Coordinates of C-alpha atoms in Angstrom, one line a residue:
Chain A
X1 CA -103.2 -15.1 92.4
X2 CA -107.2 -15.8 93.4
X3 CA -107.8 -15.5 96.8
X4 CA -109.8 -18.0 99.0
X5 CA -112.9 -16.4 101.5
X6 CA -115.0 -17.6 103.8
X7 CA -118.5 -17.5 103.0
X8 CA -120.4 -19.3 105.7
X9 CA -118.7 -21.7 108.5
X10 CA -120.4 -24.0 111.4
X11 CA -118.3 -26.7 112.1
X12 CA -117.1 -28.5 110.0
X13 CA -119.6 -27.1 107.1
X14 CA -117.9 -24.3 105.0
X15 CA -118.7 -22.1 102.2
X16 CA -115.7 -20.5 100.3
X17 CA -114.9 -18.7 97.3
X18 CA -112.0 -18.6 95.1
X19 CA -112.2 -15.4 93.4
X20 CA -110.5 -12.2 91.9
X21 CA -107.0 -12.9 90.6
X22 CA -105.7 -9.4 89.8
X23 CA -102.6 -11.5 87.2
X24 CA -105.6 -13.2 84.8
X25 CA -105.0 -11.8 81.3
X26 CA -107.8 -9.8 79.9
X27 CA -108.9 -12.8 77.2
X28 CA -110.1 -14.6 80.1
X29 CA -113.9 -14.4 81.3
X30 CA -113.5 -13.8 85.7
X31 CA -114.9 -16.9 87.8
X32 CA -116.0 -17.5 90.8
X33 CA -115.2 -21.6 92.3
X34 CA -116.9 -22.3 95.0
X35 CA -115.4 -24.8 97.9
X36 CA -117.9 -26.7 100.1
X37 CA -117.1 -28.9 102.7
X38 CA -118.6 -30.8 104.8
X39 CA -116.9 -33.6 107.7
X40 CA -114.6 -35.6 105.1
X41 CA -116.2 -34.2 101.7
X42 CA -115.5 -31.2 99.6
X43 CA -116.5 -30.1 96.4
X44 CA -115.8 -27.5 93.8
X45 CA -118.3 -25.9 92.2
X46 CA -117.6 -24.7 88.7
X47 CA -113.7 -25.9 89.1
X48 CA -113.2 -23.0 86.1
X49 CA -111.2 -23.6 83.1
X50 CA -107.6 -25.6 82.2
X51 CA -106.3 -22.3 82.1
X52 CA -106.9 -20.9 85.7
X53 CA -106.7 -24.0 87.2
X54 CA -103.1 -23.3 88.6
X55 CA -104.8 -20.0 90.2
X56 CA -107.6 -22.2 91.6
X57 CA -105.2 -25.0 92.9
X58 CA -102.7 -22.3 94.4
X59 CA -106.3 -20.3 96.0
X60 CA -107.8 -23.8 97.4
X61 CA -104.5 -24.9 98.8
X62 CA -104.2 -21.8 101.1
X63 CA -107.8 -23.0 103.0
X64 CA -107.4 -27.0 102.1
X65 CA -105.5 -29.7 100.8
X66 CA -106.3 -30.0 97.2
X67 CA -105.9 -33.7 98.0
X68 CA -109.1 -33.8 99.6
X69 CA -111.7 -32.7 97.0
X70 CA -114.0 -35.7 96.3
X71 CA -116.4 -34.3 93.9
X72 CA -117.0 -31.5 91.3
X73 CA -120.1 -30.1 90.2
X74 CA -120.6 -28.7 86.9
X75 CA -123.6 -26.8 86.4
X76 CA -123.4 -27.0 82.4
X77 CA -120.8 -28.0 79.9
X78 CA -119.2 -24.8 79.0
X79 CA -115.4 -24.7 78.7
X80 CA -115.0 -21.8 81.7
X81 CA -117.1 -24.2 83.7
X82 CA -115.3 -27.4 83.2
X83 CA -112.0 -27.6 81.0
X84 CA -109.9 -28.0 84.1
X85 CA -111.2 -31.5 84.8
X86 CA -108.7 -33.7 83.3
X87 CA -106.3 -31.2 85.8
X88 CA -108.0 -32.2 88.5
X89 CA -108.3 -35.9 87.4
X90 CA -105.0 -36.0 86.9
X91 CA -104.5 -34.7 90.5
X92 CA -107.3 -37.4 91.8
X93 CA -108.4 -39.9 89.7
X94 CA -111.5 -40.2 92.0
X95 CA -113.2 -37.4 91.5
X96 CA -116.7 -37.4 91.0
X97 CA -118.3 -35.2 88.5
X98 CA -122.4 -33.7 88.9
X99 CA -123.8 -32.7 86.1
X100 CA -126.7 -32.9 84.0
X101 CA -127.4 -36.4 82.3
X102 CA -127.3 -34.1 79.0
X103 CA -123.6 -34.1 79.3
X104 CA -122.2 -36.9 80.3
X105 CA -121.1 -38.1 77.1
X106 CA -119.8 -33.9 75.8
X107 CA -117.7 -33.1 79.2
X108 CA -115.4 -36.2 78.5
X109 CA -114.3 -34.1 75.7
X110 CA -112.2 -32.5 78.3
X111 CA -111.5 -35.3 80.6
X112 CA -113.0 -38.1 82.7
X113 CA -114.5 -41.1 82.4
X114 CA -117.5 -43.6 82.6
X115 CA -116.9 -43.8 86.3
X116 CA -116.5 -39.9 86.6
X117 CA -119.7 -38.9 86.4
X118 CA -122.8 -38.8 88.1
X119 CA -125.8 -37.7 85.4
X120 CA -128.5 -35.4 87.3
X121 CA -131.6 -35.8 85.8
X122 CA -133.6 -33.1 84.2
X123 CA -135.3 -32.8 87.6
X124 CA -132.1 -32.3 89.4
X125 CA -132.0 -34.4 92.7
X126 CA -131.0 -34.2 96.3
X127 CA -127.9 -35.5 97.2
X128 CA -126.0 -36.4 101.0
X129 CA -123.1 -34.4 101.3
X130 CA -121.0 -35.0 104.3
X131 CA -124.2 -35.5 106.3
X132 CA -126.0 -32.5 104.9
X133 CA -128.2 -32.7 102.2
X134 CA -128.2 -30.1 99.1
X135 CA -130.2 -29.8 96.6
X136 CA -129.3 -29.6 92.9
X137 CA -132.4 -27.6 91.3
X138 CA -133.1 -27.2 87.6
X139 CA -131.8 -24.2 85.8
X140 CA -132.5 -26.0 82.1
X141 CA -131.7 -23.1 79.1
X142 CA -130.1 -20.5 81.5
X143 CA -128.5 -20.6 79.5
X144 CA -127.5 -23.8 78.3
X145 CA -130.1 -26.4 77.5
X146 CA -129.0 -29.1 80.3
X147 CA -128.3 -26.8 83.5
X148 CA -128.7 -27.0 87.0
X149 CA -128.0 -24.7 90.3
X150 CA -126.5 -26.3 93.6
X151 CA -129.0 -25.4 96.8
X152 CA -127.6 -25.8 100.7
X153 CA -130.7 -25.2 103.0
X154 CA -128.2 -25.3 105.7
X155 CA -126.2 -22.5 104.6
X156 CA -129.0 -21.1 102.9
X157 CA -126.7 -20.4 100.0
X158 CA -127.4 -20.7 96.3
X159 CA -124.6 -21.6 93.6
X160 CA -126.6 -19.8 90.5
X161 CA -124.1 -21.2 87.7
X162 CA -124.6 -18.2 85.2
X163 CA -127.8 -16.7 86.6
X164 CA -126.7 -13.2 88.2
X165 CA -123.6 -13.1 86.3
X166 CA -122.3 -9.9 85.9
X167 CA -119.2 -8.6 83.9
X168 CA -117.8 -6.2 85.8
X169 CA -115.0 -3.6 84.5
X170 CA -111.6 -4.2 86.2
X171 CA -112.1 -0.9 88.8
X172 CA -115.2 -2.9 90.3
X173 CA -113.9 -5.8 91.8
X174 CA -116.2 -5.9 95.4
X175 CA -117.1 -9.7 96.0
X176 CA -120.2 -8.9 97.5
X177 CA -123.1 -6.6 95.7
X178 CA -123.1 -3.8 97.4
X179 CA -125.0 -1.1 95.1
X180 CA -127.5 -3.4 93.3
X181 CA -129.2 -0.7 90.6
X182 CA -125.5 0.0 89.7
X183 CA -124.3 -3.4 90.0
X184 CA -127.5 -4.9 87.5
X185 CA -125.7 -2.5 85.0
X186 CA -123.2 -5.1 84.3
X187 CA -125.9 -8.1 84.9
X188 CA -128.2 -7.1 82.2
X189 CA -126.5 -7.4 78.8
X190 CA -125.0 -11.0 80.0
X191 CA -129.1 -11.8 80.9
X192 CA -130.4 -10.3 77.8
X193 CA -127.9 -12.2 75.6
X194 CA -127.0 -15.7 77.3
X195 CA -130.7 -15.9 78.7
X196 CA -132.3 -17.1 76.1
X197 CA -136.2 -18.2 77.2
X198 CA -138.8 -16.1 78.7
X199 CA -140.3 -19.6 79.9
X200 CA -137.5 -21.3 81.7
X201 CA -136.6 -17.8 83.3
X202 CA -140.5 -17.4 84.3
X203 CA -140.2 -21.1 85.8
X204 CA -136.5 -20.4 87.7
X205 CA -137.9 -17.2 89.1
X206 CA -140.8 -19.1 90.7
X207 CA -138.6 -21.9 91.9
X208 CA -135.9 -19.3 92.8
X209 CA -139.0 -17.4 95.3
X210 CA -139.8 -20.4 97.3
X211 CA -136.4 -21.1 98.5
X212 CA -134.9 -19.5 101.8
X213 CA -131.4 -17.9 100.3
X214 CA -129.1 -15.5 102.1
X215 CA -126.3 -15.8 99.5
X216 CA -127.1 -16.0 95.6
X217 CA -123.3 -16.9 94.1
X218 CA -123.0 -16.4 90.5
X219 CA -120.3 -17.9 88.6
X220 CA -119.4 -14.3 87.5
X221 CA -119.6 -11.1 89.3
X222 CA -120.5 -10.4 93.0
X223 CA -121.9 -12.4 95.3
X224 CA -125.7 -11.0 96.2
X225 CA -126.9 -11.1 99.7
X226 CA -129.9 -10.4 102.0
X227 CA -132.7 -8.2 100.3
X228 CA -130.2 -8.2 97.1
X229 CA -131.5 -12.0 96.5
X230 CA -135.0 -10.7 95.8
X231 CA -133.9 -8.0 94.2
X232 CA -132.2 -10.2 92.1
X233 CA -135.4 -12.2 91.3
X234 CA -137.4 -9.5 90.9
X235 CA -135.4 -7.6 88.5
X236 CA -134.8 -10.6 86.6
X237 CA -138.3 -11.6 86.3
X238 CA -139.1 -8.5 84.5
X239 CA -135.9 -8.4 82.3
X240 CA -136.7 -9.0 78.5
X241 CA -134.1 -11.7 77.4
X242 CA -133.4 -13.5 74.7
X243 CA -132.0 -10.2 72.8
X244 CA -129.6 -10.1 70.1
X245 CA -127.7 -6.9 70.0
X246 CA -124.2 -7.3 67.7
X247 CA -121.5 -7.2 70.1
X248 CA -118.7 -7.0 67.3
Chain B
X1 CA -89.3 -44.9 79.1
X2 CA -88.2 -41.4 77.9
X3 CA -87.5 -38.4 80.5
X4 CA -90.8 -37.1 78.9
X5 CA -93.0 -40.0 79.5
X6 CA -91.4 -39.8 83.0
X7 CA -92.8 -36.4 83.7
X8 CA -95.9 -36.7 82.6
X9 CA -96.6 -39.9 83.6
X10 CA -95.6 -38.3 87.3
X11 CA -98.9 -35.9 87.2
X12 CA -100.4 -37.1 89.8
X13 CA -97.3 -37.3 91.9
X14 CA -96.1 -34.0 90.8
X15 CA -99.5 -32.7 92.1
X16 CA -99.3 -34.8 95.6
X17 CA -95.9 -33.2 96.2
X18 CA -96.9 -29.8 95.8
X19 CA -99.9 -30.4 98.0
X20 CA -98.2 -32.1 100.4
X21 CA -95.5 -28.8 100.6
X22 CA -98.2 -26.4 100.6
X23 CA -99.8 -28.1 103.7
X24 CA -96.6 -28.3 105.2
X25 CA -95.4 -24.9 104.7
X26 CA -98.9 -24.1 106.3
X27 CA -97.9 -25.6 109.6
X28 CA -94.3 -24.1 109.5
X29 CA -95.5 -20.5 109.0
X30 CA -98.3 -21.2 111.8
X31 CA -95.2 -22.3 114.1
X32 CA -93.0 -19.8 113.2
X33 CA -95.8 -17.0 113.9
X34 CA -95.8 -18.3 117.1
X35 CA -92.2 -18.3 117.5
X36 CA -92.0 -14.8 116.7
X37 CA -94.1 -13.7 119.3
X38 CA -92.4 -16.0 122.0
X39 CA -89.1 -14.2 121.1
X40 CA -91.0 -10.6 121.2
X41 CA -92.3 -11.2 124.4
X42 CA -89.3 -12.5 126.0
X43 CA -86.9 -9.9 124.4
X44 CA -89.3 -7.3 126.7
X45 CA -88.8 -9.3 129.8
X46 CA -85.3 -9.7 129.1
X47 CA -85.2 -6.9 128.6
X48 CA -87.2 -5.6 132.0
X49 CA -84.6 -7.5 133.7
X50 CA -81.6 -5.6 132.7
X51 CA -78.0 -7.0 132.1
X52 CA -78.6 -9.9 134.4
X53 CA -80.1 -11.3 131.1
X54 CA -78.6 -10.3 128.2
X55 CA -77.4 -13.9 127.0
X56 CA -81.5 -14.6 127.3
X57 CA -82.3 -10.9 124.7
X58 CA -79.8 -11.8 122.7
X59 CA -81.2 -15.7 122.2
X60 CA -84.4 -14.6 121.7
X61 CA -83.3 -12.2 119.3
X62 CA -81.6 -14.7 117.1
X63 CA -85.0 -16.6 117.5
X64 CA -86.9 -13.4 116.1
X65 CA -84.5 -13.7 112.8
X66 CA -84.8 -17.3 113.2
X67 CA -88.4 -16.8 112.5
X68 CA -88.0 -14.8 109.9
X69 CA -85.4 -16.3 107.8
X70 CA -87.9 -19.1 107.9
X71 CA -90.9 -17.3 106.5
X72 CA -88.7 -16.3 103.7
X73 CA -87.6 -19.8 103.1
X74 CA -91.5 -20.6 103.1
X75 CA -92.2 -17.7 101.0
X76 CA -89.9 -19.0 98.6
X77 CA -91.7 -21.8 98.7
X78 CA -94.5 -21.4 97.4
X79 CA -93.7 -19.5 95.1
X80 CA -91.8 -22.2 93.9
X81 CA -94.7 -24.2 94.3
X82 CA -97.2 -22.0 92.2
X83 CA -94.4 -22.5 89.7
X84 CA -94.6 -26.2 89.3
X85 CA -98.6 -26.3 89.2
X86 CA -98.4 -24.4 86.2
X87 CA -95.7 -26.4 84.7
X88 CA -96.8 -29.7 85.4
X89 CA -100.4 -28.4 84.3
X90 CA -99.2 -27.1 81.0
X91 CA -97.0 -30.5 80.5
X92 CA -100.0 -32.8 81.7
X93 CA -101.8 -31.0 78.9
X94 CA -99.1 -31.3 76.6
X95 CA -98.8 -35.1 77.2
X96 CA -102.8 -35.2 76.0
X97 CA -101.9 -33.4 73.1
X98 CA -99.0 -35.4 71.8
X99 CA -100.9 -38.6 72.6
X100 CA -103.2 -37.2 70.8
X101 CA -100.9 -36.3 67.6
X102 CA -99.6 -39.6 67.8
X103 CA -102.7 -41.7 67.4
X104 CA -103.4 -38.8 64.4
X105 CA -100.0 -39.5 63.0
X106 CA -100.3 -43.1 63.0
X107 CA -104.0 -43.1 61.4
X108 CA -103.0 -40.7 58.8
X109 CA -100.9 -40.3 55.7
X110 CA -100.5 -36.8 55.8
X111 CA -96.9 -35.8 57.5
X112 CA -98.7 -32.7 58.7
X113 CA -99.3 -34.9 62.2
X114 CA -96.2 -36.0 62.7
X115 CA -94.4 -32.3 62.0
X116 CA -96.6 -30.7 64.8
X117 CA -95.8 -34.0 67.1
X118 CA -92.3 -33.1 66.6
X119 CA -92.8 -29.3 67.5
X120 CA -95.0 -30.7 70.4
X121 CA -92.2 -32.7 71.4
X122 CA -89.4 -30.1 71.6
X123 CA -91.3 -28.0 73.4
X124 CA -92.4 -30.5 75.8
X125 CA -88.4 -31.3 76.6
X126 CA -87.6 -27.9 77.2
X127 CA -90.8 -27.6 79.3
X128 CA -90.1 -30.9 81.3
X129 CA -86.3 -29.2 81.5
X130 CA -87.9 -26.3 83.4
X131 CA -90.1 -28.7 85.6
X132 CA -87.2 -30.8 86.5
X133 CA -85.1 -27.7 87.3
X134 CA -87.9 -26.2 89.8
X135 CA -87.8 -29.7 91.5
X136 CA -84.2 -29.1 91.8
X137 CA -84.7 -25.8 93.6
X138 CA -87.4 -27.0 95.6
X139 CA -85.0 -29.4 96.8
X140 CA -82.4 -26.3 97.7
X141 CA -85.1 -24.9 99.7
X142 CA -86.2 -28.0 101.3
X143 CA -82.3 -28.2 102.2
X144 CA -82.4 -24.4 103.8
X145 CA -85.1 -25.0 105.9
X146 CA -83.3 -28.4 107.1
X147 CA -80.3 -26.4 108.1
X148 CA -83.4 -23.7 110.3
X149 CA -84.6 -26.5 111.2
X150 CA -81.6 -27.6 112.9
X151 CA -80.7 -23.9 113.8
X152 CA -83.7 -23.8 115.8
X153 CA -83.3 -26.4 118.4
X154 CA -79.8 -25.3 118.9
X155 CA -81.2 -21.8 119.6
X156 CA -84.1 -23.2 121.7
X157 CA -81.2 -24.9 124.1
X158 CA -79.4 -22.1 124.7
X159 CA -82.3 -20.4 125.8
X160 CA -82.5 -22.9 128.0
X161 CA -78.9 -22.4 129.2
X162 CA -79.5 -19.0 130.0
X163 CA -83.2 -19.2 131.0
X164 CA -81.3 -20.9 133.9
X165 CA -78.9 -18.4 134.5
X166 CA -81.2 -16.2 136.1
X167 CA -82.9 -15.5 139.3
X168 CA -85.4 -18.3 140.8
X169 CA -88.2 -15.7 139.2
X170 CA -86.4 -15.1 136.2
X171 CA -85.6 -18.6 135.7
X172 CA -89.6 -19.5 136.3
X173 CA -90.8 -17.2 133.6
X174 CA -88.6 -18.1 131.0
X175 CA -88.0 -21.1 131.7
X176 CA -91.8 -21.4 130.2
X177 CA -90.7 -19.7 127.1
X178 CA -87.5 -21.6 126.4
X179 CA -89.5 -24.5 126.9
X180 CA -91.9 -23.2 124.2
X181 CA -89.3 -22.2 122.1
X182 CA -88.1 -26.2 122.4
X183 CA -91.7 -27.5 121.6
X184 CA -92.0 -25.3 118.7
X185 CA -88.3 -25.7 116.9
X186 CA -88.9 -30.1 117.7
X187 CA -92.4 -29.8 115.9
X188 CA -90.6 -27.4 113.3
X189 CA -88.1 -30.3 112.9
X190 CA -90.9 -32.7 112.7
X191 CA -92.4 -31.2 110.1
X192 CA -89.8 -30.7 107.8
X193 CA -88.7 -34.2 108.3
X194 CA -91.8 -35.4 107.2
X195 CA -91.8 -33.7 104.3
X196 CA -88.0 -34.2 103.4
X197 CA -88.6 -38.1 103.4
X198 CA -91.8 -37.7 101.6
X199 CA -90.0 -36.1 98.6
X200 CA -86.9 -38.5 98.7
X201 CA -89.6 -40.9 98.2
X202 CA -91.5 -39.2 95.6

């Protein structure tokens, strides 16, 4: 089963991860759902796919009642991100749905409806969440062409969707980075590959810089903190992408 | 309306059920925690005290098992619990399928449709057979830790009993434990009685 951490609490704002089921079959990319609350609202970043979503819903439940979650937030329209919807529909028809306005009409594919979502413009917006605001920032072709990152100035976390995504082998498993030249190992193929534009990575480095993150949370991998955020940037910023090397 | 349609047109209930047990069985395990460590400590005074309070060590000792009888129950639980998510998940996405194959088999001329509809459909009754028999032993569960439930205010009155046998000290200090050991079984009962009636009704 995925087990639920604690990322950043004060009050009644929380920051928790869902991650690492040790019983998820090998055909099955590893995810990372985030859990933000805030007073009387929580969301799910990411909820994952129909597939793990009885691993998510068993995680959440041991930190919060599944009953609770009032909004997703999908940071682009690819089936690990978002095929679980209609699950969590099913379990509240309320749900409210972020994503980019580029998907509104794909992501029903899997599940929702007119009312489900709200469409973020290409600019991404701010939004009140439980009294806090957070900032959904532009991410556009990293890799998919309508994309966007979740930003809490509060918590001074960063959901990164697929930017510092790493595919670790099984015997690395840390949540947190904690050797960053090894750990990039694992990052760089994933970049290279599913990072497709020099421009839009140029343009999210930038962005990236300016804000004030302690925690950059990939929807893959380890979570990078402190000095590992830079890192991060840095190392991206200089990383050729857009490379097509024949996996199989 | 078929057993099938039943099932799956129960998602959202099935879901609301299992997250209503999961938040209960949170509560019971925090309660029985504390139980467990009421019973430790007053097995050592008891046991301090010598024979003069022997009925009071061997209460607390049943309270200790108590304790633990009900964190298997809870274990149980939700694992039983885990179980049903990923039935009913696999039968909500079932049920989207076959709807699915329907409108397909009605549109089309083709008997493909309708032969995987039927496949669909046979596997769906055997999976809504599993769901309804993990209900069933949710249910059994639900009935065990009624029967704790009921264990542990008997157990948390005869502490009483022989919290009072002792000395004006003894009776003092553990009188505050039996006492404790009262609050905690009635909010024990509480709980489970909550949650019993919620699934009649569900």
């Amino acid at each position: 089963m995925k087990k639920a951490t604690t990322l950043y609490e004060n009050g009644n704002h929380r920051w928790q991860v869902i991650a690492r089921d040790p019983e998820r079959p090998s055909h099955l990319i590893d995810t990372n759902e985030y859990l933000i609350t805030s007073n009387s609202v929580t969301m799910l970043t990411d909820p994952g796919g129909q597939e793990i979503f009885p691993a998510v819903f068993a995680a959440l439940s041991e930190v919060a009642d599944p009953r609770r979650v009032t909004h997703v937030f999908a940071s682009h329209q690819d089936p690990d991100v978002i095929s679980s919807l209609a699950l969590w529909l099913a379990l509240k028809p309320e749900i409210k749905c972020y994503t980019s306005w580029l998907w509104c009409t794909f992501i029903p594919h899997f599940g929702g409806s007119n009312d489900t979502f709200i469409p973020v413009p290409d600019d991404g917006m701010t939004i009140d969440f439980g009294g806090i605001t957070m900032s959904i920032v532009p991410a556009h072709f990293l890799h998919s062409s309508g994309n966007h990152h979740l930003y809490d100035p509060q918590a001074k976390i960063l959901f990164s969707g697929d930017v510092g995504a790493a595919l670790l082998p099984p015997d690395q498993d840390s949540l947190f980075v904690t050797n960053f030249d090894q750990h990039v190992r694992h990052a760089k193929g994933f970049h290279q590959r599913w990072m497709g534009s020099r421009d839009a990575r140029d343009a999210w480095c930038a962005r990236a810089a300016r804000l004030d993150i302690e925690m950059m949370c990939p929807q893959h991998g380890a979570i990078y903190r402190g000095k590992d955020v830079q890192r991060f940037i840095d190392w991206f910023a200089e990383l050729e992408v857009g490379v097509l090397r024949s996996g199989s | 309306m078929s057993n099938a349609q039943a099932v799956t047109g129960s998602e959202q209930a099935s879901f609301n059920r299992v997250a209503a047990l999961n938040e209960a069985a949170k509560q019971l395990i925090a309660r029985s925690h504390v139980v467990n460590l009421l019973a430790l400590d007053a097995r050592v005074q008891s046991k301090r005290e010598g024979s003069s309070l022997r009925g009071f060590d061997e209460v607390s000792s049943q309270m200790q098992h108590w304790s633990r009888d009900l964190h298997s129950a809870l274990e149980r639980l939700a694992a039983l619990s885990r179980e049903v998510v990923v039935e009913v998940s696999t039968v909500s996405k079932e049920g989207h399928l076959l709807a699915l194959l329907r409108r397909a088999a009605n549109s089309s001329t083709s008997p493909l449709a309708d032969e995987t509809r039927f496949r669909l459909e046979a596997l769906h009754h055997g999976r809504e057979c599993t769901l309804l028999g993990l209900w069933r032993k949710v249910d059994e569960t639900l009935g065990d830790l009624d029967l704790l439930g009921m264990m542990a205010v008997v157990l948390s009155r005869s502490a009483m009993i022989e919290a009072s046998s002792g000395t004006a000290e003894q009776r003092a200090q553990l009188g505050h434990v039996a006492q404790e050991f009262y609050c905690n079984s009635e909010a024990v009962v509480t709980v489970l009685k909550a949650i019993l009636n919620q699934m009649k009704r569900a």
